């Protein structure tokens, strides 16, 4: 069975600090997909990034960067120069490459990030 | 860009009543997923549909049923509502093209409160 662990339940930082959110996953599949979603206080789930198991290239998008390491089964997310608007619950999620149309997501418990002014 | 539409956004029901939640996927998306998120919890997969057929089933109670229609919209029907059904219900859709099917885009959710 697949599993996603976000060990950090809550993180509090001051604006402009860098912050890294950790995600560790377990799966028996060789093909799988990793995601980060953001859930602001308004409640919607916003897709941030997807990584395929066969693509370990790290990615940077503005103030966001992601570090995918298969050797440690980790997919960490860093926000540089955090802003108050970054305050949200961040979920790491995993779906296995079962093929066909089945890509249900297994979510971690989420990390509540609070950025204080 | 068009997003996933869910209706209603908020719903209040009494115990033992029924509720119907609707989901309209992003145009050209042929796969729909339903998730339930309890207070302070992570979203849990309920059920999914691909091309109007059920493709996978998760921890969905027998009191719940769902279907996908010819226009790809989906409805989640919930009967004999219980207090524990109070949650945020998300619908997500994904595109049929290879390489995009794995990414799900979520609607704003329907917040159900059972009294």
PDB file of N, CA and C in Angstrom, chain A residues 4-97:
ATOM      1  N   UNK A   4       2.116   8.278   2.466  1.00  0.00           N
ATOM      2  CA  UNK A   4       2.800   9.565   2.397  1.00  0.00           C
ATOM      3  C   UNK A   4       2.915  10.125   3.811  1.00  0.00           C
ATOM      4  N   UNK A   5       4.108  10.530   4.187  1.00  0.00           N
ATOM      5  CA  UNK A   5       4.333  11.056   5.530  1.00  0.00           C
ATOM      6  C   UNK A   5       4.863  12.484   5.461  1.00  0.00           C
ATOM      7  N   UNK A   6       4.135  13.353   6.116  1.00  0.00           N
ATOM      8  CA  UNK A   6       4.587  14.737   6.295  1.00  0.00           C
ATOM      9  C   UNK A   6       4.792  14.909   7.793  1.00  0.00           C
ATOM     10  N   UNK A   7       6.033  14.809   8.206  1.00  0.00           N
ATOM     11  CA  UNK A   7       6.337  14.771   9.631  1.00  0.00           C
ATOM     12  C   UNK A   7       6.040  16.099  10.327  1.00  0.00           C
ATOM     13  N   UNK A   8       6.108  17.182   9.579  1.00  0.00           N
ATOM     14  CA  UNK A   8       5.880  18.506  10.174  1.00  0.00           C
ATOM     15  C   UNK A   8       4.387  18.808  10.158  1.00  0.00           C
ATOM     16  N   UNK A   9       3.798  18.878  11.334  1.00  0.00           N
ATOM     17  CA  UNK A   9       2.378  19.175  11.411  1.00  0.00           C
ATOM     18  C   UNK A   9       2.140  20.669  11.204  1.00  0.00           C
ATOM     19  N   UNK A  10       2.967  21.488  11.882  1.00  0.00           N
ATOM     20  CA  UNK A  10       2.835  22.938  11.777  1.00  0.00           C
ATOM     21  C   UNK A  10       4.215  23.574  11.724  1.00  0.00           C
ATOM     22  N   UNK A  11       4.322  24.614  10.916  1.00  0.00           N
ATOM     23  CA  UNK A  11       5.555  25.402  10.844  1.00  0.00           C
ATOM     24  C   UNK A  11       5.158  26.873  10.891  1.00  0.00           C
ATOM     25  N   UNK A  12       5.895  27.628  11.683  1.00  0.00           N
ATOM     26  CA  UNK A  12       5.636  29.062  11.762  1.00  0.00           C
ATOM     27  C   UNK A  12       6.932  29.801  11.460  1.00  0.00           C
ATOM     28  N   UNK A  13       6.880  30.733  10.520  1.00  0.00           N
ATOM     29  CA  UNK A  13       8.064  31.507  10.146  1.00  0.00           C
ATOM     30  C   UNK A  13       7.685  32.979  10.083  1.00  0.00           C
ATOM     31  N   UNK A  14       8.698  33.788   9.999  1.00  0.00           N
ATOM     32  CA  UNK A  14       8.507  35.220   9.825  1.00  0.00           C
ATOM     33  C   UNK A  14       8.710  35.533   8.351  1.00  0.00           C
ATOM     34  N   UNK A  15       7.948  36.456   7.854  1.00  0.00           N
ATOM     35  CA  UNK A  15       8.028  36.841   6.445  1.00  0.00           C
ATOM     36  C   UNK A  15       9.486  37.026   6.020  1.00  0.00           C
ATOM     37  N   UNK A  16       9.761  36.581   4.782  1.00  0.00           N
ATOM     38  CA  UNK A  16      11.061  36.641   4.114  1.00  0.00           C
ATOM     39  C   UNK A  16      11.989  35.507   4.512  1.00  0.00           C
ATOM     40  N   UNK A  17      11.597  34.710   5.481  1.00  0.00           N
ATOM     41  CA  UNK A  17      12.399  33.525   5.791  1.00  0.00           C
ATOM     42  C   UNK A  17      12.167  32.452   4.722  1.00  0.00           C
ATOM     43  N   UNK A  18      13.148  31.589   4.524  1.00  0.00           N
ATOM     44  CA  UNK A  18      12.978  30.420   3.667  1.00  0.00           C
ATOM     45  C   UNK A  18      12.420  29.289   4.532  1.00  0.00           C
ATOM     46  N   UNK A  19      11.608  28.444   3.914  1.00  0.00           N
ATOM     47  CA  UNK A  19      11.022  27.333   4.668  1.00  0.00           C
ATOM     48  C   UNK A  19      10.944  26.105   3.763  1.00  0.00           C
ATOM     49  N   UNK A  20      11.258  24.955   4.328  1.00  0.00           N
ATOM     50  CA  UNK A  20      11.198  23.688   3.587  1.00  0.00           C
ATOM     51  C   UNK A  20      10.182  22.761   4.225  1.00  0.00           C
ATOM     52  N   UNK A  21       9.302  22.235   3.406  1.00  0.00           N
ATOM     53  CA  UNK A  21       8.290  21.287   3.846  1.00  0.00           C
ATOM     54  C   UNK A  21       8.732  19.892   3.396  1.00  0.00           C
ATOM     55  N   UNK A  22       8.747  18.968   4.338  1.00  0.00           N
ATOM     56  CA  UNK A  22       9.251  17.629   4.049  1.00  0.00           C
ATOM     57  C   UNK A  22       8.133  16.667   3.659  1.00  0.00           C
ATOM     58  N   UNK A  23       8.467  15.742   2.779  1.00  0.00           N
ATOM     59  CA  UNK A  23       7.525  14.699   2.369  1.00  0.00           C
ATOM     60  C   UNK A  23       8.310  13.428   2.089  1.00  0.00           C
ATOM     61  N   UNK A  24       7.904  12.348   2.723  1.00  0.00           N
ATOM     62  CA  UNK A  24       8.503  11.036   2.492  1.00  0.00           C
ATOM     63  C   UNK A  24       7.391  10.103   2.066  1.00  0.00           C
ATOM     64  N   UNK A  25       7.667   9.265   1.089  1.00  0.00           N
ATOM     65  CA  UNK A  25       6.609   8.395   0.557  1.00  0.00           C
ATOM     66  C   UNK A  25       7.057   6.943   0.532  1.00  0.00           C
ATOM     67  N   UNK A  26       6.075   6.060   0.456  1.00  0.00           N
ATOM     68  CA  UNK A  26       6.331   4.627   0.319  1.00  0.00           C
ATOM     69  C   UNK A  26       5.455   4.085  -0.795  1.00  0.00           C
ATOM     70  N   UNK A  27       6.036   3.329  -1.672  1.00  0.00           N
ATOM     71  CA  UNK A  27       5.272   2.671  -2.717  1.00  0.00           C
ATOM     72  C   UNK A  27       6.047   1.490  -3.231  1.00  0.00           C
ATOM     73  N   UNK A  28       5.343   0.484  -3.725  1.00  0.00           N
ATOM     74  CA  UNK A  28       6.000  -0.688  -4.311  1.00  0.00           C
ATOM     75  C   UNK A  28       6.082  -0.562  -5.832  1.00  0.00           C
ATOM     76  N   UNK A  29       5.377   0.413  -6.367  1.00  0.00           N
ATOM     77  CA  UNK A  29       5.382   0.588  -7.818  1.00  0.00           C
ATOM     78  C   UNK A  29       6.679   1.235  -8.294  1.00  0.00           C
ATOM     79  N   UNK A  30       7.062   0.908  -9.499  1.00  0.00           N
ATOM     80  CA  UNK A  30       8.231   1.560 -10.084  1.00  0.00           C
ATOM     81  C   UNK A  30       7.826   2.825 -10.832  1.00  0.00           C
ATOM     82  N   UNK A  31       6.555   2.895 -11.201  1.00  0.00           N
ATOM     83  CA  UNK A  31       6.027   4.095 -11.847  1.00  0.00           C
ATOM     84  C   UNK A  31       5.005   4.729 -10.912  1.00  0.00           C
ATOM     85  N   UNK A  32       5.263   5.958 -10.551  1.00  0.00           N
ATOM     86  CA  UNK A  32       4.353   6.669  -9.653  1.00  0.00           C
ATOM     87  C   UNK A  32       4.521   8.168  -9.883  1.00  0.00           C
ATOM     88  N   UNK A  33       3.606   8.914  -9.256  1.00  0.00           N
ATOM     89  CA  UNK A  33       3.569  10.361  -9.468  1.00  0.00           C
ATOM     90  C   UNK A  33       3.431  11.047  -8.118  1.00  0.00           C
ATOM     91  N   UNK A  34       4.160  12.098  -7.944  1.00  0.00           N
ATOM     92  CA  UNK A  34       4.152  12.855  -6.696  1.00  0.00           C
ATOM     93  C   UNK A  34       3.637  14.261  -6.957  1.00  0.00           C
ATOM     94  N   UNK A  35       2.905  14.783  -5.989  1.00  0.00           N
ATOM     95  CA  UNK A  35       2.265  16.079  -6.162  1.00  0.00           C
ATOM     96  C   UNK A  35       2.403  16.900  -4.874  1.00  0.00           C
ATOM     97  N   UNK A  36       2.317  18.212  -5.062  1.00  0.00           N
ATOM     98  CA  UNK A  36       2.097  19.128  -3.951  1.00  0.00           C
ATOM     99  C   UNK A  36       0.854  19.946  -4.271  1.00  0.00           C
ATOM    100  N   UNK A  37      -0.026  20.039  -3.260  1.00  0.00           N
ATOM    101  CA  UNK A  37      -1.218  20.873  -3.356  1.00  0.00           C
ATOM    102  C   UNK A  37      -1.207  21.855  -2.192  1.00  0.00           C
ATOM    103  N   UNK A  38      -1.776  23.024  -2.442  1.00  0.00           N
ATOM    104  CA  UNK A  38      -1.884  24.068  -1.423  1.00  0.00           C
ATOM    105  C   UNK A  38      -3.360  24.254  -1.076  1.00  0.00           C
ATOM    106  N   UNK A  39      -3.669  24.317   0.220  1.00  0.00           N
ATOM    107  CA  UNK A  39      -5.036  24.563   0.648  1.00  0.00           C
ATOM    108  C   UNK A  39      -5.046  25.803   1.535  1.00  0.00           C
ATOM    109  N   UNK A  40      -5.376  26.951   0.956  1.00  0.00           N
ATOM    110  CA  UNK A  40      -5.443  28.180   1.753  1.00  0.00           C
ATOM    111  C   UNK A  40      -6.655  28.148   2.670  1.00  0.00           C
ATOM    112  N   UNK A  41      -6.764  29.137   3.556  1.00  0.00           N
ATOM    113  CA  UNK A  41      -7.895  29.153   4.497  1.00  0.00           C
ATOM    114  C   UNK A  41      -9.261  29.113   3.820  1.00  0.00           C
ATOM    115  N   UNK A  42      -9.340  29.563   2.589  1.00  0.00           N
ATOM    116  CA  UNK A  42     -10.623  29.539   1.874  1.00  0.00           C
ATOM    117  C   UNK A  42     -11.065  28.118   1.525  1.00  0.00           C
ATOM    118  N   UNK A  43     -10.154  27.163   1.576  1.00  0.00           N
ATOM    119  CA  UNK A  43     -10.548  25.761   1.475  1.00  0.00           C
ATOM    120  C   UNK A  43     -10.270  25.036   0.171  1.00  0.00           C
ATOM    121  N   UNK A  44     -10.057  25.744  -0.916  1.00  0.00           N
ATOM    122  CA  UNK A  44      -9.852  25.018  -2.173  1.00  0.00           C
ATOM    123  C   UNK A  44      -8.486  24.338  -2.183  1.00  0.00           C
ATOM    124  N   UNK A  45      -8.338  23.351  -3.038  1.00  0.00           N
ATOM    125  CA  UNK A  45      -7.068  22.639  -3.208  1.00  0.00           C
ATOM    126  C   UNK A  45      -6.441  23.087  -4.522  1.00  0.00           C
ATOM    127  N   UNK A  46      -5.282  23.684  -4.415  1.00  0.00           N
ATOM    128  CA  UNK A  46      -4.626  24.255  -5.590  1.00  0.00           C
ATOM    129  C   UNK A  46      -3.427  23.397  -5.979  1.00  0.00           C
ATOM    130  N   UNK A  47      -3.419  22.909  -7.205  1.00  0.00           N
ATOM    131  CA  UNK A  47      -2.314  22.108  -7.710  1.00  0.00           C
ATOM    132  C   UNK A  47      -1.077  22.985  -7.868  1.00  0.00           C
ATOM    133  N   UNK A  48       0.065  22.508  -7.358  1.00  0.00           N
ATOM    134  CA  UNK A  48       1.313  23.252  -7.477  1.00  0.00           C
ATOM    135  C   UNK A  48       2.282  22.591  -8.440  1.00  0.00           C
ATOM    136  N   UNK A  49       2.509  21.272  -8.275  1.00  0.00           N
ATOM    137  CA  UNK A  49       3.497  20.600  -9.101  1.00  0.00           C
ATOM    138  C   UNK A  49       3.261  19.095  -9.136  1.00  0.00           C
ATOM    139  N   UNK A  50       3.675  18.483 -10.219  1.00  0.00           N
ATOM    140  CA  UNK A  50       3.671  17.030 -10.371  1.00  0.00           C
ATOM    141  C   UNK A  50       5.068  16.585 -10.780  1.00  0.00           C
ATOM    142  N   UNK A  51       5.500  15.460 -10.203  1.00  0.00           N
ATOM    143  CA  UNK A  51       6.779  14.860 -10.570  1.00  0.00           C
ATOM    144  C   UNK A  51       6.546  13.401 -10.892  1.00  0.00           C
ATOM    145  N   UNK A  52       7.113  12.910 -11.995  1.00  0.00           N
ATOM    146  CA  UNK A  52       7.035  11.495 -12.353  1.00  0.00           C
ATOM    147  C   UNK A  52       8.207  10.763 -11.724  1.00  0.00           C
ATOM    148  N   UNK A  53       8.012   9.502 -11.401  1.00  0.00           N
ATOM    149  CA  UNK A  53       9.050   8.719 -10.729  1.00  0.00           C
ATOM    150  C   UNK A  53      10.321   8.577 -11.554  1.00  0.00           C
ATOM    151  N   UNK A  54      10.187   8.691 -12.873  1.00  0.00           N
ATOM    152  CA  UNK A  54      11.346   8.525 -13.741  1.00  0.00           C
ATOM    153  C   UNK A  54      12.023   9.843 -14.066  1.00  0.00           C
ATOM    154  N   UNK A  55      11.577  10.930 -13.433  1.00  0.00           N
ATOM    155  CA  UNK A  55      12.145  12.237 -13.694  1.00  0.00           C
ATOM    156  C   UNK A  55      12.590  12.860 -12.383  1.00  0.00           C
ATOM    157  N   UNK A  56      13.877  12.721 -12.061  1.00  0.00           N
ATOM    158  CA  UNK A  56      14.374  13.224 -10.789  1.00  0.00           C
ATOM    159  C   UNK A  56      14.899  14.640 -10.872  1.00  0.00           C
ATOM    160  N   UNK A  57      14.676  15.284 -11.993  1.00  0.00           N
ATOM    161  CA  UNK A  57      15.154  16.653 -12.138  1.00  0.00           C
ATOM    162  C   UNK A  57      14.418  17.566 -11.173  1.00  0.00           C
ATOM    163  N   UNK A  58      15.173  18.333 -10.423  1.00  0.00           N
ATOM    164  CA  UNK A  58      14.551  19.277  -9.523  1.00  0.00           C
ATOM    165  C   UNK A  58      14.012  20.465 -10.303  1.00  0.00           C
ATOM    166  N   UNK A  59      13.099  21.174  -9.662  1.00  0.00           N
ATOM    167  CA  UNK A  59      12.439  22.252 -10.390  1.00  0.00           C
ATOM    168  C   UNK A  59      12.332  23.502  -9.544  1.00  0.00           C
ATOM    169  N   UNK A  60      12.449  24.619 -10.208  1.00  0.00           N
ATOM    170  CA  UNK A  60      12.286  25.915  -9.548  1.00  0.00           C
ATOM    171  C   UNK A  60      11.238  26.695 -10.324  1.00  0.00           C
ATOM    172  N   UNK A  61      10.295  27.264  -9.574  1.00  0.00           N
ATOM    173  CA  UNK A  61       9.275  28.092 -10.193  1.00  0.00           C
ATOM    174  C   UNK A  61       9.095  29.323  -9.320  1.00  0.00           C
ATOM    175  N   UNK A  62       9.714  30.389  -9.703  1.00  0.00           N
ATOM    176  CA  UNK A  62       9.637  31.601  -8.901  1.00  0.00           C
ATOM    177  C   UNK A  62      10.249  31.390  -7.533  1.00  0.00           C
ATOM    178  N   UNK A  63       9.456  31.591  -6.489  1.00  0.00           N
ATOM    179  CA  UNK A  63       9.960  31.410  -5.119  1.00  0.00           C
ATOM    180  C   UNK A  63       9.855  29.957  -4.657  1.00  0.00           C
ATOM    181  N   UNK A  64       9.252  29.119  -5.483  1.00  0.00           N
ATOM    182  CA  UNK A  64       9.048  27.717  -5.121  1.00  0.00           C
ATOM    183  C   UNK A  64      10.121  26.836  -5.760  1.00  0.00           C
ATOM    184  N   UNK A  65      10.573  25.837  -5.027  1.00  0.00           N
ATOM    185  CA  UNK A  65      11.474  24.837  -5.597  1.00  0.00           C
ATOM    186  C   UNK A  65      11.166  23.488  -4.966  1.00  0.00           C
ATOM    187  N   UNK A  66      11.440  22.434  -5.743  1.00  0.00           N
ATOM    188  CA  UNK A  66      11.148  21.084  -5.293  1.00  0.00           C
ATOM    189  C   UNK A  66      12.376  20.206  -5.463  1.00  0.00           C
ATOM    190  N   UNK A  67      12.639  19.376  -4.476  1.00  0.00           N
ATOM    191  CA  UNK A  67      13.787  18.480  -4.474  1.00  0.00           C
ATOM    192  C   UNK A  67      13.288  17.046  -4.382  1.00  0.00           C
ATOM    193  N   UNK A  68      13.386  16.303  -5.479  1.00  0.00           N
ATOM    194  CA  UNK A  68      12.905  14.926  -5.542  1.00  0.00           C
ATOM    195  C   UNK A  68      14.116  14.007  -5.491  1.00  0.00           C
ATOM    196  N   UNK A  69      14.163  13.119  -4.494  1.00  0.00           N
ATOM    197  CA  UNK A  69      15.261  12.168  -4.358  1.00  0.00           C
ATOM    198  C   UNK A  69      14.695  10.769  -4.168  1.00  0.00           C
ATOM    199  N   UNK A  70      14.815   9.940  -5.202  1.00  0.00           N
ATOM    200  CA  UNK A  70      14.301   8.578  -5.112  1.00  0.00           C
ATOM    201  C   UNK A  70      15.079   7.754  -4.101  1.00  0.00           C
ATOM    202  N   UNK A  71      16.361   8.039  -3.944  1.00  0.00           N
ATOM    203  CA  UNK A  71      17.195   7.244  -3.033  1.00  0.00           C
ATOM    204  C   UNK A  71      16.706   7.330  -1.597  1.00  0.00           C
ATOM    205  N   UNK A  72      16.101   8.441  -1.246  1.00  0.00           N
ATOM    206  CA  UNK A  72      15.588   8.613   0.116  1.00  0.00           C
ATOM    207  C   UNK A  72      14.063   8.677   0.134  1.00  0.00           C
ATOM    208  N   UNK A  73      13.422   8.442  -1.024  1.00  0.00           N
ATOM    209  CA  UNK A  73      11.958   8.496  -1.139  1.00  0.00           C
ATOM    210  C   UNK A  73      11.414   9.797  -0.576  1.00  0.00           C
ATOM    211  N   UNK A  74      12.025  10.881  -0.983  1.00  0.00           N
ATOM    212  CA  UNK A  74      11.592  12.175  -0.473  1.00  0.00           C
ATOM    213  C   UNK A  74      11.284  13.136  -1.616  1.00  0.00           C
ATOM    214  N   UNK A  75      10.351  14.033  -1.346  1.00  0.00           N
ATOM    215  CA  UNK A  75       9.939  15.041  -2.328  1.00  0.00           C
ATOM    216  C   UNK A  75       9.656  16.310  -1.545  1.00  0.00           C
ATOM    217  N   UNK A  76      10.707  17.071  -1.275  1.00  0.00           N
ATOM    218  CA  UNK A  76      10.599  18.231  -0.407  1.00  0.00           C
ATOM    219  C   UNK A  76      10.327  19.505  -1.186  1.00  0.00           C
ATOM    220  N   UNK A  77       9.696  20.440  -0.511  1.00  0.00           N
ATOM    221  CA  UNK A  77       9.206  21.665  -1.129  1.00  0.00           C
ATOM    222  C   UNK A  77       9.751  22.859  -0.349  1.00  0.00           C
ATOM    223  N   UNK A  78      10.413  23.758  -1.048  1.00  0.00           N
ATOM    224  CA  UNK A  78      10.991  24.927  -0.398  1.00  0.00           C
ATOM    225  C   UNK A  78      10.367  26.209  -0.936  1.00  0.00           C
ATOM    226  N   UNK A  79       9.994  27.072  -0.021  1.00  0.00           N
ATOM    227  CA  UNK A  79       9.519  28.406  -0.370  1.00  0.00           C
ATOM    228  C   UNK A  79      10.606  29.388   0.054  1.00  0.00           C
ATOM    229  N   UNK A  80      11.079  30.140  -0.882  1.00  0.00           N
ATOM    230  CA  UNK A  80      12.119  31.137  -0.618  1.00  0.00           C
ATOM    231  C   UNK A  80      11.462  32.490  -0.367  1.00  0.00           C
ATOM    232  N   UNK A  81      12.011  33.214   0.601  1.00  0.00           N
ATOM    233  CA  UNK A  81      11.481  34.552   0.909  1.00  0.00           C
ATOM    234  C   UNK A  81       9.967  34.486   1.098  1.00  0.00           C
ATOM    235  N   UNK A  82       9.538  33.742   2.102  1.00  0.00           N
ATOM    236  CA  UNK A  82       8.115  33.498   2.318  1.00  0.00           C
ATOM    237  C   UNK A  82       7.340  34.806   2.501  1.00  0.00           C
ATOM    238  N   UNK A  83       6.059  34.713   2.130  1.00  0.00           N
ATOM    239  CA  UNK A  83       5.159  35.864   2.246  1.00  0.00           C
ATOM    240  C   UNK A  83       3.924  35.439   3.030  1.00  0.00           C
ATOM    241  N   UNK A  84       3.222  36.408   3.563  1.00  0.00           N
ATOM    242  CA  UNK A  84       2.015  36.110   4.347  1.00  0.00           C
ATOM    243  C   UNK A  84       1.008  35.318   3.518  1.00  0.00           C
ATOM    244  N   UNK A  85       0.936  35.594   2.230  1.00  0.00           N
ATOM    245  CA  UNK A  85      -0.014  34.885   1.356  1.00  0.00           C
ATOM    246  C   UNK A  85       0.334  33.409   1.178  1.00  0.00           C
ATOM    247  N   UNK A  86       1.522  33.017   1.600  1.00  0.00           N
ATOM    248  CA  UNK A  86       1.901  31.603   1.523  1.00  0.00           C
ATOM    249  C   UNK A  86       1.282  30.792   2.659  1.00  0.00           C
ATOM    250  N   UNK A  87       0.690  31.458   3.615  1.00  0.00           N
ATOM    251  CA  UNK A  87       0.074  30.771   4.754  1.00  0.00           C
ATOM    252  C   UNK A  87      -1.048  29.864   4.250  1.00  0.00           C
ATOM    253  N   UNK A  88      -0.924  28.578   4.537  1.00  0.00           N
ATOM    254  CA  UNK A  88      -1.877  27.588   4.041  1.00  0.00           C
ATOM    255  C   UNK A  88      -1.485  26.223   4.594  1.00  0.00           C
ATOM    256  N   UNK A  89      -2.331  25.243   4.318  1.00  0.00           N
ATOM    257  CA  UNK A  89      -1.953  23.846   4.555  1.00  0.00           C
ATOM    258  C   UNK A  89      -1.421  23.306   3.235  1.00  0.00           C
ATOM    259  N   UNK A  90      -0.275  22.679   3.291  1.00  0.00           N
ATOM    260  CA  UNK A  90       0.339  22.111   2.100  1.00  0.00           C
ATOM    261  C   UNK A  90       0.302  20.585   2.196  1.00  0.00           C
ATOM    262  N   UNK A  91      -0.245  19.978   1.151  1.00  0.00           N
ATOM    263  CA  UNK A  91      -0.358  18.522   1.107  1.00  0.00           C
ATOM    264  C   UNK A  91       0.578  17.953   0.056  1.00  0.00           C
ATOM    265  N   UNK A  92       1.278  16.923   0.446  1.00  0.00           N
ATOM    266  CA  UNK A  92       2.041  16.106  -0.488  1.00  0.00           C
ATOM    267  C   UNK A  92       1.154  14.907  -0.826  1.00  0.00           C
ATOM    268  N   UNK A  93       1.156  14.462  -2.076  1.00  0.00           N
ATOM    269  CA  UNK A  93       0.286  13.364  -2.462  1.00  0.00           C
ATOM    270  C   UNK A  93       1.001  12.446  -3.449  1.00  0.00           C
ATOM    271  N   UNK A  94       0.523  11.208  -3.507  1.00  0.00           N
ATOM    272  CA  UNK A  94       1.140  10.168  -4.335  1.00  0.00           C
ATOM    273  C   UNK A  94       0.064   9.430  -5.108  1.00  0.00           C
ATOM    274  N   UNK A  95       0.306   9.160  -6.368  1.00  0.00           N
ATOM    275  CA  UNK A  95      -0.553   8.228  -7.083  1.00  0.00           C
ATOM    276  C   UNK A  95       0.338   7.229  -7.812  1.00  0.00           C
ATOM    277  N   UNK A  96      -0.131   6.008  -7.864  1.00  0.00           N
ATOM    278  CA  UNK A  96       0.654   4.942  -8.462  1.00  0.00           C
ATOM    279  C   UNK A  96       0.294   4.781  -9.926  1.00  0.00           C
ATOM    280  N   UNK A  97       1.260   4.358 -10.719  1.00  0.00           N
ATOM    281  CA  UNK A  97       1.046   4.228 -12.150  1.00  0.00           C
ATOM    282  C   UNK A  97       0.363   2.934 -12.507  1.00  0.00           C
TER     283      UNK A  97
END
